[in-house]
Amino acid sequence: MRTAAEIAHDLNAFGRIDEANVARFDELLAEVCQSRDEALIPALLMRLDDDCDFHEVVFGVVHAVERFSDEAYFRALTSHLAELQTRGREWCELLHTRILNSPPHFDRFLASFASLHPAIREQEIGILRRIAADPDFALRCRIGIERLHAMPPSTSERRPFNG
């Protein structure tokens, strides 16, 4: 079995997914799932690309990141919000709607912002505002926005990742 560093390197260097390399990418996802190393989550998140023509492959990435512990997944997601919104805004919002669909997960996700820099919270508020345009998510998004606004200021130096 290869190391997580080797798998992450291949994910980061993979390039654009196309007809010729879909099978190889699926093999990489299988390695990630077998490894279960949380250090791979950021590399997976950076594979979420709105311009990818192979949605079923990108859904494989979504399912792979959701297999990790909530704590590790949410930590990676909050660390990469800015970059995700640039590369894969639609996929970022899909991850959020999936979290919103589970009240316990959404509660834990919001709680993960308590110790984060206010700029990261503001990024999340922006995402929730966009998702709130969908009536199915409007109430939960408003509640989330209110909870984020009500959090006391953090002394965290952890700032948004800007690629």
mmCIF file of N, CA and C in Angstrom, residues 31 56 77 93-94 161:
data_model
loop_
_atom_site.group_PDB
_atom_site.id
_atom_site.type_symbol
_atom_site.label_atom_id
_atom_site.label_comp_id
_atom_site.label_asym_id
_atom_site.label_seq_id
_atom_site.Cartn_x
_atom_site.Cartn_y
_atom_site.Cartn_z
ATOM 1 N N GLU A 31 -7.723 4.183 -3.493
ATOM 2 C CA GLU A 31 -6.565 4.218 -2.591
ATOM 3 C C GLU A 31 -6.821 5.136 -1.399
ATOM 4 N N GLU A 56 -19.964 12.129 -12.193
ATOM 5 C CA GLU A 56 -19.975 10.915 -11.384
ATOM 6 C C GLU A 56 -18.631 10.709 -10.695
ATOM 7 N N LEU A 77 -12.539 21.383 5.324
ATOM 8 C CA LEU A 77 -13.487 22.196 4.557
ATOM 9 C C LEU A 77 -13.399 23.666 4.961
ATOM 10 N N GLU A 93 -21.042 24.280 -2.563
ATOM 11 C CA GLU A 93 -22.425 24.446 -2.110
ATOM 12 C C GLU A 93 -23.115 23.095 -1.959
ATOM 13 N N LEU A 94 -22.790 22.141 -2.823
ATOM 14 C CA LEU A 94 -23.362 20.802 -2.685
ATOM 15 C C LEU A 94 -22.910 20.168 -1.370
ATOM 16 N N PHE A 161 -7.545 30.256 3.907
ATOM 17 C CA PHE A 161 -6.540 29.805 2.948
ATOM 18 C C PHE A 161 -6.873 30.446 1.621
#
